[in-house]
Amino acid sequence: MEGRGEVRATGRAVGSKVASGRARVIADVGQLAAFLPGEILVAETTMPDWGTVMKTAAGVVTDHGGRTCHAAIVARETGVPALVGCGDATASIRTGDEVTVSCAEGATGHVYAGRLPFRRTATDLSALPMPRTRMMLNIGNPDIAFRTRFLPNDGVGLARLEFIIAEHIRIHPMALVQPERIDDPAARAEIARLSAGHATPADYFVRELAEGVATIAAAFYPKPVIVRMSDFKTNEYASLLGGAAFEPLEANPMLGFRGAARYAHPAYAPGFALECRAMRRVREEMGLSNLRLMIPFCRRVQEAEAVLSAMAEHGLERGRDGLEIYVMCEIPNNVIQVDAFARLFDGFSIGSNDLTQLVLGVDRDSDIVAFDFDERDPGVLEMLRQAIAGARRNGRHVGICGQAPSDYPEVARYLVEQGIDAISRNPDSLLATVRDLVEVERALGIAPRPPGAAG
């Protein structure tokens, strides 16, 4: 930043970039059609089906949300500067205002009135040494896969299905399996329009999901690409076309019907079958054998067994044709019973966002208790230590795909000291984490890999 102006809003900075543009305040989803590429998106919060608009924004500003909210996750992945948890941005900024969003001033970012001058810096990647710890990427949007593949990396540690489903498919999977349950004529008409030209509506879902995942897998081939099966919460699923007919109203969706609990449950099993068909097509018909699968929010060992059995019935049997299946380690029970989970899965990916939430009892989407959400808490660090030790004891891969290592260098150092195999980062923070880990490993007497040695 080369200047300052009147501060219009203050919040948690996501990323380290600066952007200027014309603000557009979005009060409800119906106003998204008016959003123009290059504008600054200002809203109370964002939802998964806003992804198409968000990736065209110059910057994002929200009233609510913490470091791990939807807006923050999408902004990190697309490299867009964002301020979250501003409180009153939608009141202090008006559509048409020229503003500058700055995330280059530390943990706290600002929205300044007017277009302020700033400078850009560039990094020569060809001269960048790599740490011995594997550096992987978090990706959900296939559109950015081929441009992010040129960053120094060892593959994709977390590829999310949610953005493909929300942005490209837009329809609840069960609405394609059981369309007769949808009462809304407009929703039925839109579903028919989107799925037209396919043998069945379900074939539309399988094709679109397979093509989206295949784009990511092909961009990084032959490096491993770990795809997490769907992990929408019920309120997010309900926002998809036809979703309201299939989703219960939950008081706390974060702890409800999500992740592995859905897959073998009669209320969603046919939808999970479509996900499996798509993943099988990517591996078998498209030949992208670098695809690995991962199960999120798996609460109990018995639940894991039921999900793996269902996957095998759908042609995704662990070990067959080299298929590896991982599990997210994000629930204290995953750590406490790590030996039992290790017998069922080929590897673990620590989801530090949910793990911290559940260890500390803090809703990670709540603004008012955000001060208590801290991955550096001794209890959380002990859970990380036990998870890594348990995976290593069982000869299983262990990585982390949460936000902690990029926000807190001391956490990254701790993970390396414990012997973690891989750290998966959003593209916007990868280079900073690479530099930090090279220095951490040097201090531990570990020589870095030479430039260009990733993969």
Short mmCIF file of C-alpha atoms in Angstrom, two decimals:
data_model
loop_
_atom_site.label_atom_id
_atom_site.label_comp_id
_atom_site.label_asym_id
_atom_site.label_seq_id
_atom_site.Cartn_x
_atom_site.Cartn_y
_atom_site.Cartn_z
CA MET A 1 0.00 0.00 0.00
CA GLU A 2 1.29 3.45 -0.92
CA GLY A 3 -1.44 5.49 0.71
CA ARG A 4 -4.28 5.52 3.21
CA GLY A 5 -7.86 6.70 3.11
CA GLU A 6 -10.95 6.76 5.24
CA VAL A 7 -11.53 3.32 6.80
CA ARG A 8 -14.97 2.03 5.82
CA ALA A 9 -14.72 -1.43 7.39
CA THR A 10 -12.29 -3.60 9.36
CA GLY A 11 -12.15 -7.39 9.58
CA ARG A 12 -10.02 -10.51 9.52
CA ALA A 13 -7.69 -10.49 6.51
CA VAL A 14 -7.69 -13.50 4.20
CA GLY A 15 -4.57 -13.66 2.06
CA SER A 16 -2.07 -10.86 1.65
CA LYS A 17 -3.23 -9.04 -1.47
CA VAL A 18 -4.76 -5.63 -2.20
CA ALA A 19 -7.58 -4.91 -4.65
CA SER A 20 -9.55 -1.84 -5.70
CA GLY A 21 -12.91 -1.66 -7.40
CA ARG A 22 -16.53 -0.64 -7.35
CA ALA A 23 -18.49 -2.09 -4.43
CA ARG A 24 -21.69 -4.03 -4.87
CA VAL A 25 -23.71 -4.86 -1.76
CA ILE A 26 -25.63 -8.13 -2.09
CA ALA A 27 -28.53 -8.44 0.35
CA ASP A 28 -30.01 -11.66 -1.08
CA VAL A 29 -29.18 -14.28 -3.69
CA GLY A 30 -31.56 -12.69 -6.20
CA GLN A 31 -29.19 -9.72 -6.55
CA LEU A 32 -26.21 -11.83 -7.67
CA ALA A 33 -27.26 -11.54 -11.32
CA ALA A 34 -26.41 -7.83 -11.21
CA PHE A 35 -22.83 -8.46 -10.03
CA LEU A 36 -20.16 -7.47 -12.58
CA PRO A 37 -16.67 -9.01 -12.88
CA GLY A 38 -14.05 -6.89 -11.12
CA GLU A 39 -16.42 -5.49 -8.51
CA ILE A 40 -15.95 -5.82 -4.75
CA LEU A 41 -18.55 -8.22 -3.33
CA VAL A 42 -19.99 -7.00 -0.02
CA ALA A 43 -22.47 -9.25 1.82
CA GLU A 44 -23.53 -10.42 5.27
CA THR A 45 -22.17 -13.89 4.42
CA THR A 46 -21.70 -16.17 1.40
CA MET A 47 -22.93 -19.64 0.46
CA PRO A 48 -21.46 -22.41 -1.74
CA ASP A 49 -23.74 -21.56 -4.68
CA TRP A 50 -22.20 -18.07 -4.83
CA GLY A 51 -18.93 -19.50 -6.12
CA THR A 52 -19.38 -18.47 -9.75
CA VAL A 53 -19.75 -14.82 -8.74
CA MET A 54 -17.00 -14.91 -6.13
CA LYS A 55 -14.35 -16.11 -8.56
CA THR A 56 -14.98 -13.03 -10.75
CA ALA A 57 -14.80 -10.57 -7.85
CA ALA A 58 -11.78 -8.32 -7.28
CA GLY A 59 -12.34 -8.68 -3.53
CA VAL A 60 -14.83 -10.01 -0.98
CA VAL A 61 -16.05 -8.35 2.24
CA THR A 62 -18.49 -9.98 4.68
CA ASP A 63 -20.17 -8.94 7.92
CA HIS A 64 -19.97 -12.42 9.44
CA GLY A 65 -17.60 -15.39 9.46
CA GLY A 66 -14.19 -16.36 10.75
CA ARG A 67 -10.94 -17.62 9.22
CA THR A 68 -12.53 -20.91 8.18
CA CYS A 69 -15.89 -19.69 6.82
CA HIS A 70 -17.02 -20.29 3.23
CA ALA A 71 -15.96 -16.85 2.01
CA ALA A 72 -12.47 -17.30 3.47
CA ILE A 73 -12.02 -20.75 1.93
CA VAL A 74 -13.07 -19.65 -1.57
CA ALA A 75 -11.01 -16.46 -1.38
CA ARG A 76 -7.85 -18.35 -0.44
CA GLU A 77 -8.32 -20.83 -3.23
CA THR A 78 -8.96 -18.23 -5.94
CA GLY A 79 -6.37 -15.78 -4.62
CA VAL A 80 -8.93 -13.02 -4.05
CA PRO A 81 -8.33 -10.71 -1.05
CA ALA A 82 -11.15 -10.94 1.47
CA LEU A 83 -12.15 -9.44 4.81
CA VAL A 84 -14.50 -11.51 6.94
CA GLY A 85 -16.27 -10.77 10.22
CA CYS A 86 -16.40 -7.01 9.59
CA GLY A 87 -19.68 -6.65 11.46
CA ASP A 88 -21.10 -3.62 9.66
CA ALA A 89 -19.64 -3.62 6.14
CA THR A 90 -23.04 -3.88 4.46
CA ALA A 91 -24.12 -0.76 6.37
CA SER A 92 -20.96 1.33 5.93
CA ILE A 93 -20.37 0.51 2.24
CA ARG A 94 -22.88 1.23 -0.51
CA THR A 95 -23.23 -0.13 -4.02
CA GLY A 96 -21.26 2.10 -6.36
CA ASP A 97 -18.65 3.18 -3.81
CA GLU A 98 -15.06 3.03 -5.04
CA VAL A 99 -13.05 1.18 -2.38
CA THR A 100 -9.73 -0.56 -1.76
CA VAL A 101 -9.60 -3.88 0.09
CA SER A 102 -6.25 -4.37 1.83
CA CYS A 103 -5.11 -7.70 3.30
CA ALA A 104 -1.46 -6.62 3.23
CA GLU A 105 -1.33 -5.13 6.73
CA GLY A 106 -1.27 -8.21 8.91
CA ALA A 107 -4.06 -10.25 10.48
CA THR A 108 -6.44 -7.28 10.46
CA GLY A 109 -7.50 -5.94 7.08
CA HIS A 110 -9.24 -2.73 6.05
CA VAL A 111 -11.60 -1.42 3.43
CA TYR A 112 -10.52 2.11 2.48
CA ALA A 113 -12.59 4.68 0.64
CA GLY A 114 -11.36 5.33 -2.90
CA ARG A 115 -8.91 3.57 -5.19
CA LEU A 116 -5.53 3.69 -3.46
CA PRO A 117 -2.18 2.99 -5.16
CA PHE A 118 -0.27 -0.21 -4.30
CA ARG A 119 2.74 -2.18 -5.58
CA ARG A 120 2.98 -5.83 -6.63
CA THR A 121 5.92 -8.15 -5.98
CA ALA A 122 6.92 -11.25 -7.98
CA THR A 123 8.76 -14.46 -7.01
CA ASP A 124 11.14 -16.44 -9.24
CA LEU A 125 9.85 -19.98 -8.75
CA SER A 126 12.74 -21.55 -10.62
CA ALA A 127 15.10 -20.59 -7.78
CA LEU A 128 12.83 -21.58 -4.90
CA PRO A 129 14.10 -24.54 -2.82
CA MET A 130 11.49 -26.98 -1.52
CA PRO A 131 11.16 -28.43 1.97
CA ARG A 132 11.42 -32.18 2.51
CA THR A 133 7.86 -32.10 3.85
CA ARG A 134 5.58 -32.61 0.86
CA MET A 135 3.81 -29.42 -0.23
CA MET A 136 0.36 -30.01 -1.68
CA LEU A 137 -2.53 -27.81 -2.78
CA ASN A 138 -6.18 -27.42 -1.76
CA ILE A 139 -8.38 -27.03 -4.84
CA GLY A 140 -12.12 -27.16 -5.42
CA ASN A 141 -12.60 -25.11 -8.57
CA PRO A 142 -11.53 -26.99 -11.73
CA ASP A 143 -11.20 -23.67 -13.57
CA ILE A 144 -8.01 -22.81 -11.66
CA ALA A 145 -6.41 -26.26 -11.80
CA PHE A 146 -4.26 -25.78 -14.89
CA ARG A 147 -2.92 -22.40 -13.83
CA THR A 148 -2.09 -23.50 -10.29
CA ARG A 149 -0.32 -26.66 -11.44
CA PHE A 150 2.70 -24.48 -12.28
CA LEU A 151 3.20 -23.59 -8.63
CA PRO A 152 5.82 -25.80 -6.97
CA ASN A 153 3.81 -28.67 -5.51
CA ASP A 154 3.64 -32.39 -4.80
CA GLY A 155 0.03 -32.84 -5.90
CA VAL A 156 -3.39 -32.01 -4.49
CA GLY A 157 -3.94 -32.79 -0.83
CA LEU A 158 -7.60 -31.75 -0.84
CA ALA A 159 -9.89 -31.49 -3.86
CA ARG A 160 -13.39 -30.55 -2.75
CA LEU A 161 -16.54 -31.73 -4.55
CA GLU A 162 -18.74 -29.00 -3.07
CA PHE A 163 -17.74 -26.25 -5.48
CA ILE A 164 -18.26 -28.45 -8.53
CA ILE A 165 -21.71 -29.50 -7.30
CA ALA A 166 -22.77 -25.97 -6.32
CA GLU A 167 -21.35 -24.09 -9.31
CA HIS A 168 -21.48 -26.52 -12.23
CA ILE A 169 -24.25 -28.99 -11.36
CA ARG A 170 -26.42 -26.81 -9.11
CA ILE A 171 -28.92 -29.62 -8.44
CA HIS A 172 -29.30 -31.70 -5.30
CA PRO A 173 -28.27 -35.26 -6.24
CA MET A 174 -31.40 -36.77 -4.70
CA ALA A 175 -33.54 -34.45 -6.82
CA LEU A 176 -32.08 -36.20 -9.86
CA VAL A 177 -32.75 -39.65 -8.42
CA GLN A 178 -36.25 -38.93 -7.08
CA PRO A 179 -37.57 -35.91 -9.05
CA GLU A 180 -41.17 -36.82 -8.18
CA ARG A 181 -40.60 -35.54 -4.64
CA ILE A 182 -40.08 -31.93 -5.81
CA ASP A 183 -43.23 -29.83 -5.51
CA ASP A 184 -41.87 -26.51 -6.78
CA PRO A 185 -42.78 -26.23 -10.51
CA ALA A 186 -40.02 -23.70 -11.17
CA ALA A 187 -37.37 -25.95 -9.63
CA ARG A 188 -38.63 -28.94 -11.62
CA ALA A 189 -38.49 -26.93 -14.84
CA GLU A 190 -34.95 -25.71 -14.18
CA ILE A 191 -33.76 -29.22 -13.32
CA ALA A 192 -35.29 -30.52 -16.54
CA ARG A 193 -33.56 -27.76 -18.51
CA LEU A 194 -30.13 -28.38 -16.99
CA SER A 195 -30.30 -32.17 -17.36
CA ALA A 196 -31.78 -32.18 -20.86
CA GLY A 197 -29.91 -34.29 -23.41
CA HIS A 198 -28.95 -37.03 -20.99
CA ALA A 199 -30.37 -40.54 -20.85
CA THR A 200 -31.47 -39.89 -17.27
CA PRO A 201 -31.22 -36.84 -14.98
CA ALA A 202 -28.75 -38.81 -12.83
CA ASP A 203 -26.43 -39.17 -15.83
CA TYR A 204 -26.14 -35.36 -15.91
CA PHE A 205 -24.82 -35.34 -12.34
CA VAL A 206 -22.34 -38.14 -13.01
CA ARG A 207 -20.99 -36.55 -16.18
CA GLU A 208 -20.58 -33.06 -14.74
CA LEU A 209 -18.98 -34.27 -11.51
CA ALA A 210 -16.64 -36.64 -13.35
CA GLU A 211 -15.53 -33.95 -15.78
CA GLY A 212 -14.87 -31.46 -12.99
CA VAL A 213 -12.81 -33.91 -10.94
CA ALA A 214 -11.03 -35.19 -14.05
CA THR A 215 -9.94 -31.65 -14.91
CA ILE A 216 -8.16 -31.37 -11.56
CA ALA A 217 -6.69 -34.88 -11.77
CA ALA A 218 -5.48 -34.33 -15.33
CA ALA A 219 -3.90 -30.97 -14.50
CA PHE A 220 -1.68 -32.57 -11.84
CA TYR A 221 -1.19 -36.04 -13.36
CA PRO A 222 0.72 -38.19 -12.39
CA LYS A 223 0.97 -36.52 -8.97
CA PRO A 224 -1.59 -37.72 -6.41
CA VAL A 225 -4.93 -35.91 -6.27
CA ILE A 226 -6.90 -36.63 -3.09
CA VAL A 227 -10.61 -35.98 -3.66
CA ARG A 228 -12.82 -35.56 -0.61
CA MET A 229 -16.31 -36.95 -1.12
CA SER A 230 -19.10 -34.42 -0.53
CA ASP A 231 -19.26 -32.63 2.82
CA PHE A 232 -22.11 -30.14 2.49
CA LYS A 233 -24.06 -29.35 5.63
CA THR A 234 -27.85 -29.74 5.43
CA ASN A 235 -28.48 -26.00 5.09
CA GLU A 236 -26.00 -25.88 2.19
CA TYR A 237 -27.53 -28.91 0.48
CA ALA A 238 -30.98 -27.34 0.90
CA SER A 239 -29.85 -24.30 -1.12
CA LEU A 240 -29.30 -26.48 -4.23
CA LEU A 241 -32.10 -26.88 -6.75
CA GLY A 242 -34.65 -29.29 -5.32
CA GLY A 243 -32.69 -29.57 -2.07
CA ALA A 244 -35.41 -28.33 0.26
CA ALA A 245 -37.43 -31.49 -0.43
CA PHE A 246 -34.69 -33.74 0.90
CA GLU A 247 -32.95 -31.92 3.75
CA PRO A 248 -34.02 -31.75 7.41
CA LEU A 249 -33.99 -28.43 9.25
CA GLU A 250 -31.19 -28.71 11.83
CA ALA A 251 -30.41 -26.37 14.70
CA ASN A 252 -26.66 -26.94 14.27
CA PRO A 253 -25.83 -28.28 10.77
CA MET A 254 -22.10 -28.18 11.56
CA LEU A 255 -22.62 -31.15 13.90
CA GLY A 256 -25.49 -32.77 12.04
CA PHE A 257 -26.20 -34.87 8.96
CA ARG A 258 -22.93 -34.37 7.10
CA GLY A 259 -19.99 -36.31 5.70
CA ALA A 260 -19.79 -40.07 6.20
CA ALA A 261 -23.08 -40.18 8.13
CA ARG A 262 -24.95 -39.51 4.89
CA TYR A 263 -23.33 -42.04 2.61
CA ALA A 264 -24.92 -45.29 3.77
CA HIS A 265 -28.07 -43.63 5.17
CA PRO A 266 -31.29 -44.29 3.21
CA ALA A 267 -31.93 -40.54 2.97
CA TYR A 268 -28.80 -40.02 0.85
CA ALA A 269 -27.40 -43.44 -0.20
CA PRO A 270 -28.71 -43.09 -3.81
CA GLY A 271 -26.99 -39.68 -4.04
CA PHE A 272 -23.72 -41.15 -2.76
CA ALA A 273 -24.03 -43.85 -5.41
CA LEU A 274 -23.93 -41.10 -8.04
CA GLU A 275 -20.76 -39.66 -6.49
CA CYS A 276 -19.18 -43.11 -6.63
CA ARG A 277 -20.21 -43.60 -10.26
CA ALA A 278 -18.51 -40.33 -11.14
CA MET A 279 -15.28 -41.22 -9.30
CA ARG A 280 -15.21 -44.65 -10.94
CA ARG A 281 -15.58 -43.01 -14.35
CA VAL A 282 -12.61 -40.73 -13.66
CA ARG A 283 -10.37 -43.64 -12.66
CA GLU A 284 -11.51 -46.32 -15.07
CA GLU A 285 -12.90 -44.65 -18.20
CA MET A 286 -10.66 -41.59 -18.17
CA GLY A 287 -7.60 -43.47 -16.90
CA LEU A 288 -6.71 -40.99 -14.16
CA SER A 289 -5.29 -43.49 -11.71
CA ASN A 290 -3.70 -40.71 -9.63
CA LEU A 291 -7.12 -40.06 -8.11
CA ARG A 292 -7.40 -41.03 -4.44
CA LEU A 293 -10.59 -40.76 -2.43
CA MET A 294 -11.16 -39.40 1.06
CA ILE A 295 -14.05 -39.74 3.51
CA PRO A 296 -14.90 -36.65 5.61
CA PHE A 297 -16.35 -36.32 9.10
CA CYS A 298 -16.30 -40.03 9.85
CA ARG A 299 -17.41 -40.24 13.48
CA ARG A 300 -17.16 -43.95 14.29
CA VAL A 301 -15.30 -47.06 13.14
CA GLN A 302 -18.60 -48.81 12.37
CA GLU A 303 -19.57 -45.87 10.18
CA ALA A 304 -16.29 -46.21 8.30
CA GLU A 305 -16.92 -49.89 7.70
CA ALA A 306 -20.41 -49.20 6.34
CA VAL A 307 -19.11 -46.50 3.96
CA LEU A 308 -16.27 -48.67 2.66
CA SER A 309 -18.72 -51.52 2.09
CA ALA A 310 -21.02 -49.21 0.12
CA MET A 311 -18.10 -47.93 -1.96
CA ALA A 312 -17.02 -51.50 -2.76
CA GLU A 313 -20.58 -52.29 -3.91
CA HIS A 314 -20.32 -49.31 -6.28
CA GLY A 315 -17.04 -50.56 -7.76
CA LEU A 316 -14.67 -48.52 -5.58
CA GLU A 317 -13.05 -51.25 -3.54
CA ARG A 318 -10.00 -50.19 -1.57
CA GLY A 319 -6.85 -51.72 -3.09
CA ARG A 320 -8.47 -52.72 -6.36
CA ASP A 321 -6.50 -51.31 -9.30
CA GLY A 322 -4.37 -49.45 -6.77
CA LEU A 323 -7.25 -47.42 -5.31
CA GLU A 324 -6.28 -45.72 -2.05
CA ILE A 325 -8.94 -44.42 0.31
CA TYR A 326 -8.08 -41.88 3.02
CA VAL A 327 -10.09 -40.52 5.92
CA MET A 328 -10.22 -37.01 7.32
CA CYS A 329 -8.85 -36.87 10.87
CA GLU A 330 -10.99 -34.06 12.22
CA ILE A 331 -12.96 -35.55 15.10
CA PRO A 332 -11.34 -36.38 18.46
CA ASN A 333 -12.56 -39.96 18.07
CA ASN A 334 -10.44 -40.27 14.90
CA VAL A 335 -7.39 -39.54 17.05
CA ILE A 336 -8.41 -41.63 20.05
CA GLN A 337 -9.13 -44.64 17.81
CA VAL A 338 -6.43 -43.92 15.24
CA ASP A 339 -5.21 -47.55 15.26
CA ALA A 340 -8.68 -48.85 14.40
CA PHE A 341 -9.17 -46.28 11.63
CA ALA A 342 -5.68 -47.06 10.30
CA ARG A 343 -6.72 -50.67 9.69
CA LEU A 344 -9.45 -49.45 7.35
CA PHE A 345 -7.80 -46.57 5.47
CA ASP A 346 -4.57 -45.91 3.57
CA GLY A 347 -3.94 -42.49 5.06
CA PHE A 348 -5.14 -39.56 7.12
CA SER A 349 -5.59 -35.89 6.35
CA ILE A 350 -5.91 -33.77 9.47
CA GLY A 351 -8.71 -31.24 9.16
CA SER A 352 -7.47 -28.79 11.75
CA ASN A 353 -10.48 -26.49 11.34
CA ASP A 354 -13.05 -29.03 12.52
CA LEU A 355 -10.62 -30.71 14.91
CA THR A 356 -10.00 -27.40 16.69
CA GLN A 357 -13.73 -26.70 16.76
CA LEU A 358 -14.47 -30.02 18.43
CA VAL A 359 -11.52 -30.08 20.82
CA LEU A 360 -12.27 -26.58 22.12
CA GLY A 361 -16.07 -26.72 21.73
CA VAL A 362 -16.05 -23.57 19.55
CA ASP A 363 -18.40 -23.09 16.60
CA ARG A 364 -15.90 -22.04 13.94
CA ASP A 365 -18.56 -20.01 12.12
CA SER A 366 -19.46 -17.95 15.19
CA ASP A 367 -18.15 -14.39 15.30
CA ILE A 368 -18.74 -13.84 19.01
CA VAL A 369 -16.51 -16.72 20.19
CA ALA A 370 -13.93 -16.46 17.41
CA PHE A 371 -11.33 -15.38 19.99
CA ASP A 372 -11.48 -18.90 21.47
CA PHE A 373 -10.79 -20.64 18.15
CA ASP A 374 -7.03 -21.17 18.29
CA GLU A 375 -5.13 -24.11 16.80
CA ARG A 376 -2.17 -23.21 19.05
CA ASP A 377 -4.03 -24.28 22.18
CA PRO A 378 -2.06 -27.03 23.99
CA GLY A 379 -5.03 -29.38 23.78
CA VAL A 380 -5.23 -29.02 20.00
CA LEU A 381 -1.46 -29.43 19.61
CA GLU A 382 -1.62 -32.63 21.65
CA MET A 383 -4.34 -33.96 19.35
CA LEU A 384 -2.15 -33.15 16.34
CA ARG A 385 0.79 -34.94 17.94
CA GLN A 386 -1.24 -38.04 18.70
CA ALA A 387 -2.73 -38.14 15.20
CA ILE A 388 0.69 -37.97 13.53
CA ALA A 389 2.22 -40.48 15.94
CA GLY A 390 -0.68 -42.88 15.40
CA ALA A 391 -0.50 -42.69 11.64
CA ARG A 392 3.27 -43.23 11.64
CA ARG A 393 2.93 -46.10 14.10
CA ASN A 394 0.62 -47.82 11.62
CA GLY A 395 2.67 -46.99 8.53
CA ARG A 396 -0.02 -44.70 7.13
CA HIS A 397 0.38 -41.42 5.24
CA VAL A 398 -0.54 -38.37 7.30
CA GLY A 399 -0.99 -34.84 6.05
CA ILE A 400 -2.89 -31.72 7.06
CA CYS A 401 -5.22 -29.57 4.97
CA GLY A 402 -6.44 -27.08 7.58
CA GLN A 403 -5.52 -23.42 7.81
CA ALA A 404 -3.27 -23.52 10.87
CA PRO A 405 0.19 -24.07 9.26
CA SER A 406 -0.09 -21.00 7.03
CA ASP A 407 -1.50 -18.72 9.74
CA TYR A 408 0.93 -19.77 12.46
CA PRO A 409 4.56 -20.61 11.59
CA GLU A 410 4.96 -22.13 15.05
CA VAL A 411 2.26 -24.69 14.21
CA ALA A 412 4.01 -25.53 10.94
CA ARG A 413 7.24 -26.04 12.86
CA TYR A 414 5.46 -28.24 15.38
CA LEU A 415 3.98 -30.41 12.62
CA VAL A 416 7.39 -30.87 10.97
CA GLU A 417 8.96 -31.75 14.31
CA GLN A 418 6.28 -34.41 14.82
CA GLY A 419 7.09 -35.95 11.43
CA ILE A 420 4.07 -35.04 9.31
CA ASP A 421 4.37 -36.26 5.71
CA ALA A 422 2.58 -33.45 3.86
CA ILE A 423 1.05 -30.03 4.32
CA SER A 424 -1.68 -29.01 1.88
CA ARG A 425 -2.21 -25.30 1.34
CA ASN A 426 -4.50 -23.01 -0.58
CA PRO A 427 -2.71 -21.56 -3.61
CA ASP A 428 -2.51 -18.06 -2.14
CA SER A 429 -0.43 -19.20 0.86
CA LEU A 430 1.66 -21.96 -0.72
CA LEU A 431 4.80 -19.93 -1.45
CA ALA A 432 4.90 -18.32 1.99
CA THR A 433 4.54 -21.76 3.61
CA VAL A 434 7.28 -23.18 1.38
CA ARG A 435 9.69 -20.45 2.50
CA ASP A 436 8.75 -20.88 6.17
CA LEU A 437 9.16 -24.66 6.11
CA VAL A 438 12.55 -24.51 4.38
CA GLU A 439 13.79 -22.35 7.26
CA VAL A 440 12.11 -24.57 9.87
CA GLU A 441 13.72 -27.68 8.41
CA ARG A 442 17.14 -26.01 8.16
CA ALA A 443 16.91 -25.15 11.85
CA LEU A 444 16.20 -28.83 12.50
CA GLY A 445 19.22 -29.85 10.41
CA ILE A 446 17.15 -31.01 7.41
CA ALA A 447 18.50 -29.94 4.02
CA PRO A 448 15.86 -28.68 1.54
CA ARG A 449 15.13 -30.26 -1.79
CA PRO A 450 16.66 -28.35 -4.70
CA PRO A 451 14.53 -25.94 -6.78
CA GLY A 452 12.22 -27.79 -9.15
CA ALA A 453 12.31 -31.00 -7.09
CA ALA A 454 8.60 -31.01 -6.20
CA GLY A 455 6.44 -33.87 -7.34
#
